[in-house]
Each structure stands twice: as C-alpha cells, then as structure tokens.
Coordinates of C-alpha atoms in Angstrom, one line a residue:
M1 CA 12.6 24.0 145.6
N2 CA 11.9 22.8 148.6
P3 CA 9.4 19.1 148.8
K4 CA 7.0 20.7 151.1
F5 CA 6.5 24.3 149.2
A6 CA 5.3 22.4 146.6
G7 CA 2.1 22.1 148.2
Y8 CA 1.5 25.2 148.4
A9 CA -0.8 27.1 146.0
N10 CA 2.0 29.4 145.1
P11 CA 5.2 27.8 146.0
E12 CA 7.3 30.7 144.5
A13 CA 6.3 32.7 147.6
L14 CA 9.0 30.8 149.9
V15 CA 12.6 30.8 149.7
D16 CA 14.5 28.1 152.2
G17 CA 18.0 29.0 153.7
D18 CA 20.0 26.5 151.5
W19 CA 18.3 28.0 148.5
L20 CA 19.2 31.4 150.2
Q21 CA 22.6 31.0 150.7
E22 CA 23.2 30.0 147.9
H23 CA 22.2 33.2 146.5
L24 CA 23.2 35.5 148.8
Q25 CA 25.1 37.4 146.2
D26 CA 22.5 37.4 143.1
P27 CA 21.6 40.9 142.5
S28 CA 18.1 41.0 141.1
L29 CA 17.4 39.8 145.0
R30 CA 16.9 42.2 147.9
I31 CA 17.1 40.9 151.5
V32 CA 14.9 42.6 153.6
E33 CA 15.1 42.4 157.6
S34 CA 12.2 43.2 159.5
N35 CA 11.5 42.8 163.3
E36 CA 9.2 44.2 166.3
D37 CA 12.7 44.4 168.4
I38 CA 14.3 46.8 166.1
L39 CA 17.4 46.4 167.9
L40 CA 18.1 42.9 166.3
Y41 CA 19.2 43.8 162.7
D42 CA 22.7 46.1 164.5
T43 CA 23.4 42.3 166.2
G44 CA 23.8 40.5 163.2
H45 CA 22.0 39.5 159.9
I46 CA 22.3 38.0 157.2
P47 CA 24.7 39.2 154.8
G48 CA 23.5 41.8 152.3
A49 CA 20.1 42.1 153.9
V50 CA 18.9 45.5 154.9
H51 CA 16.9 46.9 157.5
I52 CA 13.4 48.2 157.1
D53 CA 11.6 49.3 160.0
W54 CA 7.7 48.4 159.7
R55 CA 7.2 51.2 161.8
G56 CA 9.7 54.1 160.5
D57 CA 9.6 53.3 156.9
L58 CA 6.7 51.7 156.2
Q59 CA 4.4 54.2 158.1
D60 CA 3.5 58.4 158.7
N61 CA 3.7 58.7 162.0
T62 CA 2.1 62.4 162.1
I63 CA -1.3 59.9 161.1
R64 CA -2.7 56.2 161.7
D65 CA -1.4 56.0 157.7
Y66 CA 1.1 53.8 155.9
I67 CA 3.3 56.3 153.4
T68 CA 2.8 58.2 150.3
P69 CA 3.8 56.7 147.2
E70 CA 5.9 59.0 147.1
K71 CA 7.7 58.2 149.9
F72 CA 7.7 54.0 149.8
A73 CA 9.8 54.8 146.9
E74 CA 12.2 56.5 147.9
V75 CA 12.3 53.9 150.6
C76 CA 13.0 51.1 147.8
G77 CA 15.4 54.2 146.0
R78 CA 17.8 54.3 149.2
N79 CA 17.9 50.6 149.4
G80 CA 18.8 49.3 145.8
I81 CA 15.7 48.6 145.6
T82 CA 13.3 48.7 141.8
P83 CA 10.0 47.6 140.4
E84 CA 11.7 44.3 139.1
T85 CA 13.6 43.6 142.1
T86 CA 12.5 40.1 144.1
V87 CA 12.2 41.1 147.9
I88 CA 12.7 38.2 150.5
F89 CA 12.1 39.4 153.9
Y90 CA 12.9 37.4 157.2
G91 CA 12.8 38.8 160.6
D92 CA 11.7 37.4 164.2
K93 CA 8.8 36.0 165.9
S94 CA 8.4 33.4 163.3
N95 CA 8.3 36.2 160.0
W96 CA 5.2 37.9 161.5
W97 CA 6.9 41.4 161.3
A98 CA 8.6 40.2 158.0
C99 CA 4.9 39.3 155.9
Y100 CA 3.5 42.9 157.7
A101 CA 6.6 44.6 155.6
L102 CA 5.5 42.3 152.7
W103 CA 2.1 43.1 153.0
A104 CA 3.4 46.9 153.5
F105 CA 5.0 46.5 149.7
R106 CA 2.2 44.6 147.7
L107 CA -0.1 48.0 149.4
F108 CA 2.3 49.6 146.9
G109 CA 1.7 46.9 143.9
H110 CA 5.6 45.5 144.6
D111 CA 4.8 42.0 143.5
K112 CA 8.1 40.2 143.5
V113 CA 8.0 39.5 147.3
R114 CA 9.2 35.8 149.3
V115 CA 9.6 35.3 152.1
L116 CA 12.3 33.1 153.9
D117 CA 10.3 30.0 155.3
G118 CA 11.4 30.6 159.7
G119 CA 12.7 33.8 159.3
R120 CA 15.6 35.2 161.9
D121 CA 15.1 32.2 164.5
K122 CA 16.2 29.1 161.6
W123 CA 18.9 31.0 160.4
K124 CA 20.6 31.8 163.1
A125 CA 19.3 28.0 164.9
E126 CA 21.1 26.6 161.7
N127 CA 24.8 28.3 162.0
R128 CA 24.5 30.3 158.9
P129 CA 26.3 33.2 158.3
L130 CA 25.8 36.7 160.0
T131 CA 26.8 39.6 160.0
R132 CA 27.2 43.5 161.5
E133 CA 28.8 44.9 158.7
K134 CA 26.0 47.0 156.9
P135 CA 25.8 46.8 153.3
S136 CA 25.9 49.7 150.6
Y137 CA 23.8 49.5 147.0
A138 CA 23.4 52.3 144.7
R139 CA 20.3 54.0 144.7
T140 CA 18.0 53.7 142.4
N141 CA 15.7 55.6 140.8
Y142 CA 11.7 53.5 142.0
P143 CA 9.4 55.0 140.4
I144 CA 6.3 56.1 141.8
P145 CA 3.6 54.1 142.1
S146 CA 0.5 55.6 140.9
R147 CA -1.9 54.4 144.2
R148 CA -1.7 52.5 146.6
H149 CA -4.2 49.5 146.8
D150 CA -6.3 49.0 149.6
P151 CA -9.2 48.2 147.9
E152 CA -7.2 44.9 147.0
I153 CA -5.6 43.9 150.3
R154 CA -7.3 46.4 152.9
A155 CA -10.1 46.2 154.9
F156 CA -11.5 49.5 156.5
F157 CA -13.7 49.6 159.5
E158 CA -16.7 49.9 157.5
D159 CA -16.1 46.5 155.6
A160 CA -15.5 44.5 158.9
L161 CA -18.7 46.0 159.7
A162 CA -20.6 44.8 157.0
F163 CA -18.8 41.5 157.1
S164 CA -19.9 41.0 161.2
K165 CA -23.8 41.9 159.5
A166 CA -23.9 39.6 156.9
R167 CA -21.9 37.0 158.7
Q168 CA -19.3 37.0 155.8
P169 CA -15.7 35.2 157.0
L170 CA -14.3 37.1 160.1
I171 CA -10.8 35.7 161.1
D172 CA -9.1 36.9 164.7
V173 CA -6.2 35.7 164.5
R174 CA -5.0 37.0 168.7
S175 CA -4.8 35.1 171.3
P176 CA -8.0 33.7 173.1
K177 CA -7.6 35.8 176.1
E178 CA -7.7 39.1 173.9
Y179 CA -10.4 37.5 171.5
T180 CA -12.8 36.7 174.3
G181 CA -12.0 39.7 176.4
E182 CA -10.5 38.5 179.1
L183 CA -6.9 40.8 178.2
T184 CA -7.2 43.9 175.7
H185 CA -3.3 43.5 174.9
M186 CA -1.6 40.5 174.2
P187 CA -0.1 38.1 176.9
E188 CA 3.1 40.5 178.6
Y189 CA 3.0 43.3 176.5
P190 CA 1.9 46.5 177.3
Q191 CA -2.2 47.9 176.9
E192 CA -2.5 50.1 174.3
G193 CA -4.7 51.9 174.7
V194 CA -7.8 49.8 174.2
L195 CA -10.4 50.5 176.0
R196 CA -13.1 47.7 175.4
G197 CA -12.1 43.6 175.2
G198 CA -13.7 41.4 173.1
H199 CA -14.4 41.1 169.1
V200 CA -16.2 41.4 165.9
P201 CA -19.4 39.6 166.2
G202 CA -18.9 37.2 164.4
A203 CA -15.8 36.6 164.1
R204 CA -13.9 33.0 164.5
N205 CA -10.8 33.0 166.5
V206 CA -7.9 31.5 164.6
P207 CA -4.6 32.6 166.7
W208 CA -1.7 33.7 163.9
K209 CA 0.8 31.0 165.3
T210 CA -1.6 28.2 164.7
A211 CA -0.4 28.8 161.1
A212 CA 3.5 28.5 162.5
N213 CA 5.5 25.3 163.6
D214 CA 7.6 25.3 166.2
D215 CA 10.8 26.0 164.1
A216 CA 9.6 29.4 162.8
T217 CA 8.1 28.1 159.8
F218 CA 5.0 27.7 158.2
K219 CA 2.9 24.5 159.1
S220 CA 2.6 22.2 155.3
A221 CA -0.1 22.5 153.0
A222 CA -2.3 19.9 154.2
E223 CA -2.1 21.4 158.2
L224 CA -3.3 23.9 157.0
R225 CA -5.9 23.5 155.0
K226 CA -7.5 20.9 157.6
I227 CA -6.8 24.8 160.0
Y228 CA -8.7 27.0 158.0
T229 CA -10.7 25.2 154.6
E230 CA -11.8 22.0 156.6
N231 CA -12.3 23.4 160.6
L232 CA -13.4 26.8 159.5
G233 CA -14.5 26.0 156.5
L234 CA -13.3 28.9 154.3
K235 CA -13.7 28.6 150.2
P236 CA -10.8 29.3 148.1
D237 CA -12.8 32.1 146.0
G238 CA -14.6 32.9 149.1
E239 CA -14.1 36.9 150.7
I240 CA -12.2 36.9 154.2
I241 CA -10.9 39.7 156.4
A242 CA -8.4 38.9 158.6
Y243 CA -7.5 41.8 161.9
C244 CA -5.7 41.6 165.3
R245 CA -4.9 44.4 167.0
I246 CA -2.7 46.4 164.7
G247 CA -2.6 44.4 161.9
E248 CA 0.7 42.9 162.3
R249 CA -0.3 39.7 163.6
S250 CA -3.4 39.3 160.7
S251 CA -0.2 40.2 158.2
H252 CA 1.3 36.4 158.1
T253 CA -2.8 35.2 158.3
W254 CA -3.4 37.2 155.3
F255 CA 0.2 36.1 153.9
V256 CA -0.9 32.3 154.5
L257 CA -4.1 32.7 153.4
K258 CA -3.3 34.5 149.9
Y259 CA -0.3 33.2 148.9
L260 CA 0.3 29.4 150.3
L261 CA -3.4 28.6 149.6
G262 CA -4.5 30.6 147.3
I263 CA -7.5 31.8 148.5
A264 CA -8.6 34.8 146.4
D265 CA -10.1 37.9 148.1
V266 CA -8.1 38.4 151.5
K267 CA -7.9 41.6 153.0
N268 CA -6.0 42.8 156.2
Y269 CA -8.1 45.3 158.5
D270 CA -5.0 47.0 160.0
G271 CA -6.8 49.1 162.2
S272 CA -8.0 45.8 163.8
W273 CA -9.1 45.9 167.3
T274 CA -6.9 49.0 168.7
E275 CA -9.2 50.8 166.2
Y276 CA -12.6 49.1 166.3
G277 CA -12.6 48.5 169.9
N278 CA -12.0 51.9 170.4
L279 CA -15.1 53.1 168.0
I280 CA -17.9 55.2 169.5
G281 CA -21.3 52.5 168.6
A282 CA -19.4 49.7 167.2
P283 CA -20.7 46.7 167.8
I284 CA -19.0 43.7 170.2
D285 CA -19.2 40.2 171.2
N286 CA -17.2 40.1 174.7
P287 CA -18.0 36.8 176.4
S288 CA -15.7 37.2 179.4
G289 CA -18.0 40.4 180.2
G290 CA -21.1 40.1 178.7
S291 CA -21.7 41.7 174.6
S292 CA -22.9 44.7 172.6
G293 CA -24.0 45.7 169.4
T294 CA -26.0 43.5 166.9
K295 CA -26.3 39.9 166.8

C-alpha cells in the first residue's frame, strides 16, 4: 500500500498507479473511466477500463434525477459488474467526475468502490499504458437493488434549508466568485440558467480543488484535517452537507470527507445551486450585491 494512504480513515478507498498497473488483469476488478469530457475515453484509456457516462448512463434525462434501480442493474450488467466486483473509478479534472460516478454507485448500495489517486492525468504523466481498444466483458446478472440510498448520502433542498436555519455545517465547494455571487457559473464555463448568484446562508466556502494537489492526487491526511477539521471546525461525528452547482464538484468533497477523513454523516446536495438559486422564496446571501432571506 502507498504509505500516504495509511493516514486516511479508509486507506483502502484509494489505489495508486503502481498497484493498478499490477492488477490490470484481476477479474475481481472493473476499472471505470468517467470524465467531464465524454470524448476523452475514445482517445485512449487504461487497458480494460469501461466508460460510464455520468449523464447518459447514470441520470434520467427526462426528469432531474438518477436512474432507477432497474436501470442501474442494467448498466452494471452490460459492463460485467457484479455486487462482488470492486469498481475502481478514475477520470479527468482531478477525479472530479470519477467521484461523482462513485457517489452514484453508492446511491444504489454498491459498496466495493475505490478511486485511482491522481486519476487520468497522473496515469498519463507517468507514461503508463493506454489503449483505444474497447474491452468486451460477459454480461452479468446484477440483481436489482431493493432501493436507492438517498437518506444516507443525499441531501435535498429542504435539508439544505434546515441546515442553514440551524447553522449546521454547509460547505459550498464552488469557486470564490460563485460563492459571493459575482459569477453564476464556473469561470470559463457557460451560464446554465441560474437566476441568482450567491450562496445558502451560513454556508462556508471551501473550493473542491483545495483538497487536491497540482498532480491531481488527493492531499495528505494531515493537510485535509487542517483544511476541514482545524480551519473549518468539522467534527468526525457531525452531520455535513456539501453542495456546488449540480452536485459534481461536491461529490469530490463528499468523498474526501466521508472516505479519507472518516466523517460519519456526509451528504451531497446534488440539486445544488442550479436548484437552490432558482427556487422562489429560497433565502440566499449575495455579498457582491446584497442579500435576501433570514439571517
């Protein structure tokens, strides 16, 4: 095991490039690439990796929600995944979307999940093998999950509002200018229809990438504790909600808090600002242009 991983609450939640390269032929594993740029996979991917599109495969495109348990079982079955398969996620953007896909798998109760530390960028930087050949796996009969685990790991608008009113920990992981309301979208990204800029009252701003190094790996356990427990005052037994724009960046923070720091009750508000910022009557703070709602 990578010595760095030993400091994390759940060291088994990560693998490094050396370990994964040695286990590329392990039949008990399935490597999943999930990127913001859905075309990246076809340009070259880790040998044996399958591509799961966070939007096309994991979301219901007719309603703003995730797929049904039946469709999740189908996604797993066609990729040769069983409930006993350890799924290792990796992708671009410091594993931002890989963590989103991992969170969605946890939503359906698949608990054998890991992340490749450094993701796609570090794998390429180390000149490890890539291929354009798409693997073919025998279809499995993945049993339909009995339910989605929304109450355990997912927050909704009502939860975020209750946390705001009670001054419970809310973490806004967007960029500082999104948090203040100067921008209603990520820098260099298009506006996505959000009508108001600002943040949920009481939320603290810790951009998701604060937890990542320049080489796309996660920061050490000591560095993460300084960011989240010392500076932010988060408690291991506390309840925390993280949010961003649509729940993708906050999935990265959710993984850090839940798996690497071992905080007991962390939820991802995947509706995030595109929902909250558009709701009639939802109180916001907008330091760049005034505020609305209760204090």
